[in-house]
mmCIF file with all atom_site columns, C-alpha atoms in Angstrom:
data_model
loop_
_atom_site.group_PDB
_atom_site.id
_atom_site.type_symbol
_atom_site.label_atom_id
_atom_site.label_alt_id
_atom_site.label_comp_id
_atom_site.label_asym_id
_atom_site.label_entity_id
_atom_site.label_seq_id
_atom_site.pdbx_PDB_ins_code
_atom_site.Cartn_x
_atom_site.Cartn_y
_atom_site.Cartn_z
_atom_site.occupancy
_atom_site.B_iso_or_equiv
_atom_site.pdbx_formal_charge
_atom_site.auth_seq_id
_atom_site.auth_comp_id
_atom_site.auth_asym_id
_atom_site.auth_atom_id
_atom_site.pdbx_PDB_model_num
ATOM 1   C CA . MET W 1 1   ? 97.607 10.631  17.519 1.00 58.00 ? 1   MET W CA 1
ATOM 2   C CA . SER W 1 2   ? 98.469 12.608  20.335 1.00 58.00 ? 2   SER W CA 1
ATOM 3   C CA . ASP W 1 3   ? 98.629 11.557  23.981 1.00 54.00 ? 3   ASP W CA 1
ATOM 4   C CA . SER W 1 4   ? 95.706 13.134  25.317 1.00 49.00 ? 4   SER W CA 1
ATOM 5   C CA . SER W 1 5   ? 93.460 11.667  22.289 1.00 45.00 ? 5   SER W CA 1
ATOM 6   C CA . LYS W 1 6   ? 95.029 8.525   23.359 1.00 46.00 ? 6   LYS W CA 1
ATOM 7   C CA . PHE W 1 7   ? 93.931 9.428   27.207 1.00 41.00 ? 7   PHE W CA 1
ATOM 8   C CA . CYS W 1 8   ? 91.080 10.426  26.002 1.00 37.00 ? 8   CYS W CA 1
ATOM 9   C CA . ILE W 1 9   ? 89.895 7.165   23.956 1.00 45.00 ? 9   ILE W CA 1
ATOM 10  C CA . TYR W 1 10  ? 91.043 5.090   26.648 1.00 46.00 ? 10  TYR W CA 1
ATOM 11  C CA . PHE W 1 11  ? 89.130 7.140   28.845 1.00 44.00 ? 11  PHE W CA 1
ATOM 12  C CA . VAL W 1 12  ? 85.936 6.683   27.233 1.00 40.00 ? 12  VAL W CA 1
ATOM 13  C CA . LEU W 1 13  ? 86.838 2.641   26.686 1.00 41.00 ? 13  LEU W CA 1
ATOM 14  C CA . LEU W 1 14  ? 86.881 2.255   30.870 1.00 45.00 ? 14  LEU W CA 1
ATOM 15  C CA . ALA W 1 15  ? 84.112 4.001   31.500 1.00 47.00 ? 15  ALA W CA 1
ATOM 16  C CA . LEU W 1 16  ? 82.659 1.812   29.295 1.00 43.00 ? 16  LEU W CA 1
ATOM 17  C CA . LEU W 1 17  ? 83.823 -1.041  30.741 1.00 43.00 ? 17  LEU W CA 1
ATOM 18  C CA . GLY W 1 18  ? 83.364 0.279   34.457 1.00 46.00 ? 18  GLY W CA 1
ATOM 19  C CA . SER W 1 19  ? 79.229 0.658   32.867 1.00 42.00 ? 19  SER W CA 1
ATOM 20  C CA . PHE W 1 20  ? 78.908 -2.839  31.420 1.00 45.00 ? 20  PHE W CA 1
ATOM 21  C CA . ILE W 1 21  ? 80.181 -3.760  34.927 1.00 40.00 ? 21  ILE W CA 1
ATOM 22  C CA . PHE W 1 22  ? 77.619 -2.549  36.344 1.00 41.00 ? 22  PHE W CA 1
ATOM 23  C CA . ILE W 1 23  ? 75.058 -3.424  34.156 1.00 40.00 ? 23  ILE W CA 1
ATOM 24  C CA . ARG W 1 24  ? 76.082 -6.952  34.508 1.00 38.00 ? 24  ARG W CA 1
ATOM 25  C CA . HIS W 1 25  ? 76.575 -7.244  38.146 1.00 40.00 ? 25  HIS W CA 1
ATOM 26  C CA . ALA W 1 26  ? 73.203 -5.424  38.929 1.00 42.00 ? 26  ALA W CA 1
ATOM 27  C CA . SER W 1 27  ? 70.880 -7.505  36.505 1.00 44.00 ? 27  SER W CA 1
ATOM 28  C CA . CYS W 1 28  ? 72.209 -10.708 37.949 1.00 52.00 ? 28  CYS W CA 1
ATOM 29  C CA . ASP W 1 29  ? 71.301 -9.496  40.899 1.00 63.00 ? 29  ASP W CA 1
ATOM 30  C CA . ASP W 1 30  ? 69.137 -12.720 42.873 1.00 81.00 ? 30  ASP W CA 1
ATOM 31  C CA . SER W 1 31  ? 68.789 -11.091 45.717 1.00 94.00 ? 31  SER W CA 1
ATOM 32  C CA . PRO W 1 32  ? 65.404 -11.132 47.521 1.00 96.00 ? 32  PRO W CA 1
ATOM 33  C CA . GLN W 1 33  ? 64.616 -7.042  47.096 1.00 96.00 ? 33  GLN W CA 1
ATOM 34  C CA . ALA W 1 34  ? 65.766 -6.874  43.557 1.00 97.00 ? 34  ALA W CA 1
ATOM 35  C CA . LEU W 1 35  ? 63.285 -10.088 42.520 1.00 97.00 ? 35  LEU W CA 1
ATOM 36  C CA . ILE W 1 36  ? 60.578 -8.610  44.259 1.00 98.00 ? 36  ILE W CA 1
ATOM 37  C CA . ASP W 1 37  ? 61.062 -4.960  42.337 1.00 98.00 ? 37  ASP W CA 1
ATOM 38  C CA . LYS W 1 38  ? 61.756 -6.970  39.491 1.00 97.00 ? 38  LYS W CA 1
ATOM 39  C CA . ILE W 1 39  ? 58.023 -8.317  40.229 1.00 98.00 ? 39  ILE W CA 1
ATOM 40  C CA . CYS W 1 40  ? 56.716 -4.760  42.094 1.00 98.00 ? 40  CYS W CA 1
ATOM 41  C CA . ARG W 1 41  ? 57.369 -2.730  39.014 1.00 98.00 ? 41  ARG W CA 1
ATOM 42  C CA . GLN W 1 42  ? 54.859 -4.412  36.553 1.00 98.00 ? 42  GLN W CA 1
ATOM 43  C CA . MET W 1 43  ? 51.851 -4.214  39.026 1.00 98.00 ? 43  MET W CA 1
ATOM 44  C CA . GLU W 1 44  ? 49.517 -1.395  39.260 1.00 97.00 ? 44  GLU W CA 1
ATOM 45  C CA . GLU W 1 45  ? 49.853 -0.431  43.203 1.00 98.00 ? 45  GLU W CA 1
ATOM 46  C CA . TYR W 1 46  ? 54.141 -1.119  43.518 1.00 98.00 ? 46  TYR W CA 1
ATOM 47  C CA . ALA W 1 47  ? 53.801 -0.316  47.824 1.00 98.00 ? 47  ALA W CA 1
ATOM 48  C CA . PHE W 1 48  ? 51.220 -2.907  48.910 1.00 98.00 ? 48  PHE W CA 1
ATOM 49  C CA . CYS W 1 49  ? 53.279 -5.390  45.994 1.00 98.00 ? 49  CYS W CA 1
ATOM 50  C CA . ASN W 1 50  ? 56.148 -4.656  47.919 1.00 98.00 ? 50  ASN W CA 1
ATOM 51  C CA . ASN W 1 51  ? 54.683 -4.258  51.282 1.00 98.00 ? 51  ASN W CA 1
ATOM 52  C CA . THR W 1 52  ? 52.962 -8.081  50.623 1.00 98.00 ? 52  THR W CA 1
ATOM 53  C CA . PHE W 1 53  ? 56.350 -9.367  50.287 1.00 98.00 ? 53  PHE W CA 1
ATOM 54  C CA . ASN W 1 54  ? 58.745 -8.313  53.035 1.00 97.00 ? 54  ASN W CA 1
ATOM 55  C CA . GLN W 1 55  ? 55.597 -8.488  55.449 1.00 98.00 ? 55  GLN W CA 1
ATOM 56  C CA . ASN W 1 56  ? 55.077 -12.509 54.442 1.00 98.00 ? 56  ASN W CA 1
ATOM 57  C CA . LEU W 1 57  ? 59.427 -13.651 53.955 1.00 96.00 ? 57  LEU W CA 1
ATOM 58  C CA . LYS W 1 58  ? 60.246 -16.659 55.382 1.00 94.00 ? 58  LYS W CA 1
ATOM 59  C CA . SER W 1 59  ? 63.848 -16.111 54.690 1.00 93.00 ? 59  SER W CA 1
ATOM 60  C CA . PRO W 1 60  ? 66.253 -13.020 54.108 1.00 92.00 ? 60  PRO W CA 1
ATOM 61  C CA . ASN W 1 61  ? 67.531 -15.838 51.411 1.00 94.00 ? 61  ASN W CA 1
ATOM 62  C CA . ALA W 1 62  ? 64.594 -15.685 49.373 1.00 96.00 ? 62  ALA W CA 1
ATOM 63  C CA . ASP W 1 63  ? 64.577 -16.632 45.792 1.00 97.00 ? 63  ASP W CA 1
ATOM 64  C CA . ILE W 1 64  ? 61.328 -17.092 43.276 1.00 97.00 ? 64  ILE W CA 1
ATOM 65  C CA . THR W 1 65  ? 60.180 -20.580 44.610 1.00 98.00 ? 65  THR W CA 1
ATOM 66  C CA . ALA W 1 66  ? 59.677 -18.398 48.097 1.00 98.00 ? 66  ALA W CA 1
ATOM 67  C CA . LEU W 1 67  ? 58.188 -14.903 46.332 1.00 98.00 ? 67  LEU W CA 1
ATOM 68  C CA . THR W 1 68  ? 56.311 -17.170 44.073 1.00 98.00 ? 68  THR W CA 1
ATOM 69  C CA . GLN W 1 69  ? 54.293 -19.360 47.213 1.00 98.00 ? 69  GLN W CA 1
ATOM 70  C CA . ILE W 1 70  ? 53.752 -16.099 48.676 1.00 99.00 ? 70  ILE W CA 1
ATOM 71  C CA . THR W 1 71  ? 51.464 -14.600 46.163 1.00 99.00 ? 71  THR W CA 1
ATOM 72  C CA . VAL W 1 72  ? 50.350 -18.584 46.077 1.00 99.00 ? 72  VAL W CA 1
ATOM 73  C CA . GLU W 1 73  ? 49.415 -18.043 49.864 1.00 99.00 ? 73  GLU W CA 1
ATOM 74  C CA . GLN W 1 74  ? 48.244 -14.455 50.500 1.00 99.00 ? 74  GLN W CA 1
ATOM 75  C CA . THR W 1 75  ? 46.098 -14.731 46.457 1.00 99.00 ? 75  THR W CA 1
ATOM 76  C CA . LEU W 1 76  ? 44.730 -17.946 48.550 1.00 99.00 ? 76  LEU W CA 1
ATOM 77  C CA . ASN W 1 77  ? 43.914 -15.705 51.435 1.00 99.00 ? 77  ASN W CA 1
ATOM 78  C CA . ILE W 1 78  ? 41.781 -12.904 50.080 1.00 99.00 ? 78  ILE W CA 1
ATOM 79  C CA . ALA W 1 79  ? 40.214 -14.747 47.609 1.00 99.00 ? 79  ALA W CA 1
ATOM 80  C CA . THR W 1 80  ? 38.902 -16.831 51.068 1.00 99.00 ? 80  THR W CA 1
ATOM 81  C CA . ASN W 1 81  ? 37.832 -14.001 52.727 1.00 99.00 ? 81  ASN W CA 1
ATOM 82  C CA . THR W 1 82  ? 36.707 -11.484 49.858 1.00 99.00 ? 82  THR W CA 1
ATOM 83  C CA . HIS W 1 83  ? 34.366 -14.774 49.106 1.00 99.00 ? 83  HIS W CA 1
ATOM 84  C CA . THR W 1 84  ? 33.420 -15.631 53.006 1.00 99.00 ? 84  THR W CA 1
ATOM 85  C CA . LEU W 1 85  ? 33.133 -11.347 53.518 1.00 99.00 ? 85  LEU W CA 1
ATOM 86  C CA . ILE W 1 86  ? 30.726 -10.964 50.088 1.00 99.00 ? 86  ILE W CA 1
ATOM 87  C CA . THR W 1 87  ? 28.735 -14.412 51.168 1.00 98.00 ? 87  THR W CA 1
ATOM 88  C CA . GLY W 1 88  ? 27.271 -12.367 54.713 1.00 98.00 ? 88  GLY W CA 1
ATOM 89  C CA . LEU W 1 89  ? 26.877 -9.176  52.598 1.00 98.00 ? 89  LEU W CA 1
ATOM 90  C CA . LEU W 1 90  ? 24.603 -11.273 49.897 1.00 98.00 ? 90  LEU W CA 1
ATOM 91  C CA . GLU W 1 91  ? 22.300 -11.885 53.398 1.00 98.00 ? 91  GLU W CA 1
ATOM 92  C CA . LYS W 1 92  ? 21.704 -9.337  54.371 1.00 97.00 ? 92  LYS W CA 1
ATOM 93  C CA . ALA W 1 93  ? 21.367 -7.231  50.526 1.00 96.00 ? 93  ALA W CA 1
ATOM 94  C CA . THR W 1 94  ? 18.005 -6.277  49.472 1.00 96.00 ? 94  THR W CA 1
ATOM 95  C CA . ASP W 1 95  ? 18.502 -4.279  46.622 1.00 95.00 ? 95  ASP W CA 1
ATOM 96  C CA . PRO W 1 96  ? 17.949 -6.857  43.446 1.00 96.00 ? 96  PRO W CA 1
ATOM 97  C CA . ALA W 1 97  ? 21.062 -5.111  41.081 1.00 96.00 ? 97  ALA W CA 1
ATOM 98  C CA . VAL W 1 98  ? 23.358 -5.378  45.058 1.00 96.00 ? 98  VAL W CA 1
ATOM 99  C CA . LYS W 1 99  ? 22.488 -8.840  45.073 1.00 97.00 ? 99  LYS W CA 1
ATOM 100 C CA . ASN W 1 100 ? 22.793 -9.589  41.208 1.00 97.00 ? 100 ASN W CA 1
ATOM 101 C CA . ALA W 1 101 ? 25.848 -8.616  41.856 1.00 98.00 ? 101 ALA W CA 1
ATOM 102 C CA . LEU W 1 102 ? 27.480 -9.849  44.522 1.00 98.00 ? 102 LEU W CA 1
ATOM 103 C CA . THR W 1 103 ? 25.616 -13.000 43.127 1.00 98.00 ? 103 THR W CA 1
ATOM 104 C CA . THR W 1 104 ? 28.577 -12.482 40.560 1.00 98.00 ? 104 THR W CA 1
ATOM 105 C CA . CYS W 1 105 ? 30.665 -11.747 42.737 1.00 98.00 ? 105 CYS W CA 1
ATOM 106 C CA . GLU W 1 106 ? 30.411 -15.183 45.129 1.00 99.00 ? 106 GLU W CA 1
ATOM 107 C CA . ASN W 1 107 ? 31.061 -16.568 41.703 1.00 98.00 ? 107 ASN W CA 1
ATOM 108 C CA . ALA W 1 108 ? 33.624 -15.643 40.766 1.00 98.00 ? 108 ALA W CA 1
ATOM 109 C CA . TYR W 1 109 ? 35.449 -15.774 43.854 1.00 99.00 ? 109 TYR W CA 1
ATOM 110 C CA . HIS W 1 110 ? 34.868 -19.279 44.135 1.00 98.00 ? 110 HIS W CA 1
ATOM 111 C CA . VAL W 1 111 ? 36.409 -19.879 40.989 1.00 98.00 ? 111 VAL W CA 1
ATOM 112 C CA . VAL W 1 112 ? 39.188 -18.156 42.479 1.00 99.00 ? 112 VAL W CA 1
ATOM 113 C CA . MET W 1 113 ? 39.787 -19.430 45.518 1.00 99.00 ? 113 MET W CA 1
ATOM 114 C CA . ASP W 1 114 ? 39.534 -22.955 42.910 1.00 98.00 ? 114 ASP W CA 1
ATOM 115 C CA . SER W 1 115 ? 41.874 -21.531 40.535 1.00 98.00 ? 115 SER W CA 1
ATOM 116 C CA . PHE W 1 116 ? 44.814 -21.124 43.856 1.00 99.00 ? 116 PHE W CA 1
ATOM 117 C CA . GLN W 1 117 ? 43.598 -23.887 46.208 1.00 99.00 ? 117 GLN W CA 1
ATOM 118 C CA . HIS W 1 118 ? 44.920 -26.180 42.826 1.00 99.00 ? 118 HIS W CA 1
ATOM 119 C CA . ALA W 1 119 ? 47.592 -23.685 42.297 1.00 98.00 ? 119 ALA W CA 1
ATOM 120 C CA . ALA W 1 120 ? 48.852 -24.669 46.430 1.00 98.00 ? 120 ALA W CA 1
ATOM 121 C CA . THR W 1 121 ? 47.791 -28.091 45.726 1.00 98.00 ? 121 THR W CA 1
ATOM 122 C CA . ALA W 1 122 ? 50.306 -28.605 42.507 1.00 98.00 ? 122 ALA W CA 1
ATOM 123 C CA . PHE W 1 123 ? 52.757 -25.234 44.222 1.00 98.00 ? 123 PHE W CA 1
ATOM 124 C CA . PHE W 1 124 ? 53.643 -28.001 47.004 1.00 98.00 ? 124 PHE W CA 1
ATOM 125 C CA . GLU W 1 125 ? 54.066 -30.450 44.801 1.00 98.00 ? 125 GLU W CA 1
ATOM 126 C CA . LYS W 1 126 ? 56.423 -28.996 43.060 1.00 98.00 ? 126 LYS W CA 1
ATOM 127 C CA . ASP W 1 127 ? 54.777 -29.514 39.499 1.00 98.00 ? 127 ASP W CA 1
ATOM 128 C CA . TYR W 1 128 ? 55.019 -25.492 38.709 1.00 98.00 ? 128 TYR W CA 1
ATOM 129 C CA . ASN W 1 129 ? 53.399 -26.007 35.610 1.00 97.00 ? 129 ASN W CA 1
ATOM 130 C CA . SER W 1 130 ? 50.881 -27.122 37.005 1.00 98.00 ? 130 SER W CA 1
ATOM 131 C CA . MET W 1 131 ? 50.076 -24.208 39.496 1.00 98.00 ? 131 MET W CA 1
ATOM 132 C CA . PHE W 1 132 ? 50.688 -21.566 36.897 1.00 97.00 ? 132 PHE W CA 1
ATOM 133 C CA . GLN W 1 133 ? 47.934 -23.012 34.282 1.00 98.00 ? 133 GLN W CA 1
ATOM 134 C CA . SER W 1 134 ? 45.202 -23.550 37.585 1.00 98.00 ? 134 SER W CA 1
ATOM 135 C CA . GLU W 1 135 ? 46.361 -19.246 37.812 1.00 98.00 ? 135 GLU W CA 1
ATOM 136 C CA . LYS W 1 136 ? 44.961 -18.630 34.318 1.00 96.00 ? 136 LYS W CA 1
ATOM 137 C CA . SER W 1 137 ? 41.919 -18.667 35.063 1.00 96.00 ? 137 SER W CA 1
ATOM 138 C CA . ALA W 1 138 ? 40.713 -16.287 38.205 1.00 98.00 ? 138 ALA W CA 1
ATOM 139 C CA . PRO W 1 139 ? 42.180 -12.631 36.841 1.00 98.00 ? 139 PRO W CA 1
ATOM 140 C CA . ARG W 1 140 ? 39.172 -13.126 33.524 1.00 98.00 ? 140 ARG W CA 1
ATOM 141 C CA . ALA W 1 141 ? 36.666 -14.720 37.460 1.00 98.00 ? 141 ALA W CA 1
ATOM 142 C CA . GLN W 1 142 ? 38.191 -11.475 39.662 1.00 98.00 ? 142 GLN W CA 1
ATOM 143 C CA . ALA W 1 143 ? 37.097 -9.052  37.108 1.00 98.00 ? 143 ALA W CA 1
ATOM 144 C CA . SER W 1 144 ? 33.925 -9.660  36.588 1.00 98.00 ? 144 SER W CA 1
ATOM 145 C CA . CYS W 1 145 ? 33.088 -8.749  39.658 1.00 97.00 ? 145 CYS W CA 1
ATOM 146 C CA . THR W 1 146 ? 34.620 -5.571  39.239 1.00 96.00 ? 146 THR W CA 1
ATOM 147 C CA . THR W 1 147 ? 32.868 -5.574  36.021 1.00 97.00 ? 147 THR W CA 1
ATOM 148 C CA . ILE W 1 148 ? 29.497 -6.718  37.494 1.00 97.00 ? 148 ILE W CA 1
ATOM 149 C CA . PHE W 1 149 ? 29.863 -2.762  39.764 1.00 95.00 ? 149 PHE W CA 1
ATOM 150 C CA . ASN W 1 150 ? 30.161 -0.892  36.313 1.00 94.00 ? 150 ASN W CA 1
ATOM 151 C CA . THR W 1 151 ? 26.941 -2.202  34.640 1.00 92.00 ? 151 THR W CA 1
ATOM 152 C CA . PRO W 1 152 ? 23.979 -0.207  34.892 1.00 93.00 ? 152 PRO W CA 1
ATOM 153 C CA . PRO W 1 153 ? 22.811 -0.293  36.957 1.00 92.00 ? 153 PRO W CA 1
ATOM 154 C CA . ASN W 1 154 ? 25.525 0.227   38.591 1.00 91.00 ? 154 ASN W CA 1
ATOM 155 C CA . PRO W 1 155 ? 24.483 -0.980  42.380 1.00 93.00 ? 155 PRO W CA 1
ATOM 156 C CA . PRO W 1 156 ? 27.470 0.287   45.475 1.00 93.00 ? 156 PRO W CA 1
ATOM 157 C CA . ASN W 1 157 ? 30.256 -1.811  45.693 1.00 96.00 ? 157 ASN W CA 1
ATOM 158 C CA . PRO W 1 158 ? 30.838 -2.436  48.763 1.00 96.00 ? 158 PRO W CA 1
ATOM 159 C CA . ILE W 1 159 ? 34.338 -4.324  48.114 1.00 98.00 ? 159 ILE W CA 1
ATOM 160 C CA . THR W 1 160 ? 36.195 -1.930  45.815 1.00 97.00 ? 160 THR W CA 1
ATOM 161 C CA . ASP W 1 161 ? 39.530 -2.703  47.634 1.00 97.00 ? 161 ASP W CA 1
ATOM 162 C CA . GLN W 1 162 ? 38.897 -6.003  48.005 1.00 98.00 ? 162 GLN W CA 1
ATOM 163 C CA . ASN W 1 163 ? 39.001 -6.529  44.926 1.00 98.00 ? 163 ASN W CA 1
ATOM 164 C CA . THR W 1 164 ? 41.602 -4.762  44.162 1.00 98.00 ? 164 THR W CA 1
ATOM 165 C CA . HIS W 1 165 ? 44.154 -6.825  46.390 1.00 98.00 ? 165 HIS W CA 1
ATOM 166 C CA . ALA W 1 166 ? 42.855 -9.468  44.726 1.00 98.00 ? 166 ALA W CA 1
ATOM 167 C CA . ARG W 1 167 ? 43.308 -8.079  40.843 1.00 98.00 ? 167 ARG W CA 1
ATOM 168 C CA . ILE W 1 168 ? 46.948 -7.099  42.529 1.00 98.00 ? 168 ILE W CA 1
ATOM 169 C CA . LEU W 1 169 ? 47.870 -10.285 44.305 1.00 99.00 ? 169 LEU W CA 1
ATOM 170 C CA . ILE W 1 170 ? 46.549 -12.494 41.221 1.00 99.00 ? 170 ILE W CA 1
ATOM 171 C CA . ALA W 1 171 ? 48.725 -10.264 39.144 1.00 98.00 ? 171 ALA W CA 1
ATOM 172 C CA . MET W 1 172 ? 51.683 -10.994 41.320 1.00 99.00 ? 172 MET W CA 1
ATOM 173 C CA . ALA W 1 173 ? 50.905 -14.868 41.457 1.00 98.00 ? 173 ALA W CA 1
ATOM 174 C CA . ILE W 1 174 ? 50.983 -14.957 37.655 1.00 98.00 ? 174 ILE W CA 1
ATOM 175 C CA . VAL W 1 175 ? 53.969 -13.251 37.093 1.00 98.00 ? 175 VAL W CA 1
ATOM 176 C CA . ALA W 1 176 ? 56.033 -14.800 39.733 1.00 98.00 ? 176 ALA W CA 1
ATOM 177 C CA . GLY W 1 177 ? 54.810 -17.847 37.959 1.00 97.00 ? 177 GLY W CA 1
ATOM 178 C CA . THR W 1 178 ? 55.865 -16.852 34.827 1.00 97.00 ? 178 THR W CA 1
ATOM 179 C CA . ASP W 1 179 ? 59.125 -16.035 36.342 1.00 96.00 ? 179 ASP W CA 1
ATOM 180 C CA . LEU W 1 180 ? 59.356 -20.153 38.401 1.00 97.00 ? 180 LEU W CA 1
ATOM 181 C CA . THR W 1 181 ? 58.441 -21.929 35.072 1.00 96.00 ? 181 THR W CA 1
ATOM 182 C CA . SER W 1 182 ? 60.825 -20.159 32.243 1.00 92.00 ? 182 SER W CA 1
ATOM 183 C CA . GLY W 1 183 ? 63.588 -20.589 34.930 1.00 81.00 ? 183 GLY W CA 1
ATOM 184 C CA . HIS W 1 184 ? 64.450 -16.200 34.925 1.00 60.00 ? 184 HIS W CA 1
ATOM 185 C CA . SER W 1 185 ? 65.104 -14.130 38.162 1.00 55.00 ? 185 SER W CA 1
#
């Protein structure tokens, strides 16, 4: 083998080793933003997810537990606010189709609130498995509020944005909860 061939092989091996070290280091990055990116890349609206985390970080050294806390608190907050909004809209509604849809949503957000109240209690007791189990009923309940507005007679949806944000926050909570309970971060 010529010296130039040995040099090429050496160079390729060195490049591969360098790439492996870089990739290995990048995949082990536990910085808050790396954890946020890991969660938010799985969401339908990365920007909403990223902003939610970054606006609510309590520490520059946040770990998966801190990020999970943000998701639980923010989901409970939006569920409570949306339930209150729905109750007010329901009192003013006159169209039977709108009333029916809002009643479905009122019930749905009651389930989401209840789920995340239990999840928050379990979280603060460090019972992360119970927290995660409590969150599991929320996606289907929240989805029923979206579906009812897409079902004939298709009443206008006055809570489209709240439904979207709640859906994303619930998904964020489940992804963060999955990472927390499985020990992955």
